[in-house]
CSV table of C-alpha atoms in Angstrom, one decimal:
chain,number,residue,atom,x,y,z
L,1,MET,CA,123.2,-103.0,24.0
L,2,PRO,CA,124.2,-106.4,22.1
L,3,ARG,CA,122.4,-108.7,23.3
L,4,VAL,CA,125.3,-111.6,23.1
L,5,LEU,CA,124.0,-113.8,26.0
L,6,GLU,CA,120.5,-114.0,24.4
L,7,GLU,CA,122.5,-114.6,20.5
L,8,VAL,CA,124.6,-117.8,22.4
L,9,THR,CA,122.1,-118.9,23.9
L,10,GLU,CA,119.5,-119.2,21.2
L,11,THR,CA,118.2,-123.2,20.3
L,12,GLU,CA,118.6,-122.1,16.7
L,13,ILE,CA,122.0,-120.3,16.1
L,14,THR,CA,123.0,-121.9,12.4
L,15,PRO,CA,127.0,-122.0,11.4
L,16,GLN,CA,125.0,-119.3,8.3
L,17,HIS,CA,124.3,-117.6,11.1
L,18,VAL,CA,127.8,-117.5,12.5
L,19,GLU,CA,129.0,-116.8,9.1
L,20,GLN,CA,126.8,-114.2,8.5
L,21,ARG,CA,128.2,-112.3,11.7
L,22,VAL,CA,131.6,-113.5,10.9
L,23,ALA,CA,131.5,-111.5,8.1
L,24,ASP,CA,129.1,-108.1,9.7
L,25,TRP,CA,132.7,-108.2,11.6
L,26,HIS,CA,135.2,-107.9,9.2
L,27,ASP,CA,133.2,-105.8,7.0
L,28,ARG,CA,132.6,-103.0,10.0
L,29,ILE,CA,136.2,-103.7,10.5
L,30,VAL,CA,137.3,-103.0,7.2
L,31,GLY,CA,134.5,-99.5,7.7
L,32,LEU,CA,136.5,-98.5,9.9
L,33,TYR,CA,139.2,-98.7,8.7
L,34,THR,CA,138.4,-96.7,6.0
L,35,GLN,CA,136.9,-93.9,8.5
L,36,ILE,CA,140.4,-94.0,9.9
L,37,GLU,CA,142.4,-93.5,6.6
L,38,SER,CA,140.7,-90.2,5.5
L,39,TRP,CA,140.8,-88.5,9.1
L,40,LEU,CA,144.6,-88.8,9.3
L,41,PRO,CA,146.4,-85.6,8.5
L,42,ASP,CA,149.2,-84.5,5.9
L,43,GLY,CA,152.3,-86.9,7.3
L,44,TYR,CA,149.8,-90.1,8.5
L,45,SER,CA,149.5,-93.0,6.4
L,46,ALA,CA,147.8,-96.6,7.6
L,47,ARG,CA,148.3,-100.0,5.9
L,48,HIS,CA,146.3,-102.9,6.6
L,49,ASP,CA,148.0,-106.0,4.5
L,50,ARG,CA,148.7,-107.2,7.4
L,51,THR,CA,146.7,-109.6,9.1
L,52,MET,CA,145.2,-111.8,11.7
L,53,LEU,CA,143.4,-115.4,12.0
L,54,MET,CA,140.2,-115.2,13.1
L,55,HIS,CA,139.1,-118.3,14.8
L,56,GLU,CA,136.9,-118.0,18.3
L,57,GLU,CA,134.6,-120.5,19.6
L,58,MET,CA,131.8,-120.6,18.1
L,59,MET,CA,133.2,-120.5,14.8
L,60,GLN,CA,134.6,-123.6,15.7
L,61,LYS,CA,131.6,-125.5,17.9
L,62,PHE,CA,129.5,-124.7,14.3
L,63,GLY,CA,132.0,-125.8,11.4
L,64,VAL,CA,132.7,-122.2,10.7
L,65,ALA,CA,136.5,-122.2,8.7
L,66,ALA,CA,138.9,-119.8,10.3
L,67,ARG,CA,138.8,-116.0,8.9
L,68,LYS,CA,141.7,-113.9,7.7
L,69,LEU,CA,141.3,-109.8,9.6
L,70,PRO,CA,143.0,-107.0,9.0
L,71,ILE,CA,145.5,-105.2,11.4
L,72,LEU,CA,145.9,-101.3,10.8
L,73,GLU,CA,149.0,-99.9,11.4
L,74,ILE,CA,149.5,-96.2,11.3
L,75,THR,CA,152.6,-94.5,11.5
L,76,ARG,CA,153.8,-90.2,11.2
L,77,ASP,CA,157.0,-90.2,7.9
L,78,SER,CA,157.1,-93.5,7.6
L,79,VAL,CA,157.5,-94.0,12.0
L,80,PRO,CA,154.8,-96.1,13.4
L,81,VAL,CA,152.7,-94.2,15.7
L,82,ALA,CA,149.4,-96.2,16.2
L,83,LYS,CA,148.4,-100.3,16.2
L,84,ILE,CA,144.6,-101.5,15.5
L,85,GLU,CA,144.1,-105.1,15.4
L,86,PRO,CA,140.6,-107.1,15.5
L,87,ARG,CA,140.0,-108.9,19.2
L,88,GLY,CA,136.8,-110.9,19.1
L,89,LEU,CA,133.2,-110.7,18.3
L,90,TRP,CA,131.2,-112.3,20.8
L,91,ILE,CA,132.0,-109.8,23.2
L,92,ILE,CA,130.0,-109.5,26.4
L,93,GLY,CA,127.8,-105.7,26.1
L,94,ALA,CA,129.9,-105.6,22.6
L,95,ASN,CA,129.7,-106.0,19.2
L,96,GLY,CA,132.9,-106.9,18.8
L,97,ARG,CA,136.4,-105.5,20.5
L,98,LEU,CA,139.3,-104.0,18.5
L,99,ASP,CA,142.0,-103.4,21.3
L,100,MET,CA,144.6,-99.5,19.3
L,101,ILE,CA,148.3,-98.9,20.4
L,102,VAL,CA,149.0,-95.2,20.5
L,103,GLY,CA,152.9,-95.6,21.9
L,104,GLN,CA,152.6,-96.3,25.8
L,105,ASN,CA,149.3,-96.2,26.4
L,106,GLN,CA,146.4,-98.7,25.5
L,107,TYR,CA,142.5,-98.3,23.9
L,108,ILE,CA,139.3,-100.7,23.7
L,109,ILE,CA,137.3,-99.8,20.5
L,110,VAL,CA,133.7,-101.6,20.8
L,111,ASP,CA,131.3,-101.3,18.1
L,112,THR,CA,128.1,-100.6,20.7
L,113,ALA,CA,125.4,-101.0,18.1
L,114,GLU,CA,123.0,-104.3,17.5
L,115,ASN,CA,124.0,-107.1,15.8
L,116,PHE,CA,123.3,-106.0,12.1
L,117,ALA,CA,123.2,-102.4,12.8
L,118,SER,CA,124.8,-99.8,11.8
L,119,PRO,CA,128.4,-99.3,14.3
L,120,SER,CA,128.6,-96.9,16.5
L,121,TRP,CA,132.0,-97.3,17.8
L,122,ILE,CA,133.1,-95.9,21.2
L,123,PHE,CA,136.7,-96.2,22.2
L,124,THR,CA,138.1,-96.6,25.7
L,125,PRO,CA,141.8,-96.2,28.1
L,126,LEU,CA,142.1,-100.1,29.2
L,127,SER,CA,143.0,-98.2,32.3
L,128,ASN,CA,139.8,-96.9,32.4
L,129,ARG,CA,136.4,-98.6,31.2
L,130,GLN,CA,134.4,-95.6,32.5
L,131,ASN,CA,136.1,-93.0,30.2
L,132,ARG,CA,134.7,-93.0,26.6
L,133,HIS,CA,134.3,-91.5,23.4
L,134,PRO,CA,132.8,-91.8,21.1
L,135,VAL,CA,135.4,-92.3,17.9
L,136,THR,CA,134.9,-89.4,15.7
L,137,GLN,CA,138.0,-87.4,13.9
L,138,GLN,CA,138.6,-85.3,16.7
L,139,THR,CA,138.5,-87.8,18.9
L,140,PHE,CA,140.4,-90.1,17.4
L,141,CYS,CA,143.3,-87.4,16.3
L,142,SER,CA,143.4,-86.9,20.0
L,143,LEU,CA,144.6,-90.2,20.6
L,144,LEU,CA,147.3,-89.7,18.3
L,145,LYS,CA,148.4,-86.2,19.7
L,146,VAL,CA,147.6,-84.4,16.0
């Protein structure tokens, strides 16, 4: 399990470390979006040209500039069906969190890997956080009701 509390209480955190974490977070998000796009069946498409600004407390504390992160929007036959937005990197119990909306349903996607390790994405319904599933082609497409 990621050790966020240990990381944020270390006395040796530097601006360079925070910058590396932010760059890694961006790369993991882009990698997840690329994987999801490859899973979409015919009739579905994805775009991630819209962004949101990330400027978390750790970034501010160490003078790290704000960074734009992509938002993934999924459509079916040009009708919006899902959206994934980054929520935060420094999350207790996770190595970053994204929120996903599919119709009226809301999900949390988190990376359960250690810092700088290969991602291990899971999702859980916002209404039942004990109901955890790995993010795979099968589980993701089931959320889209494909």
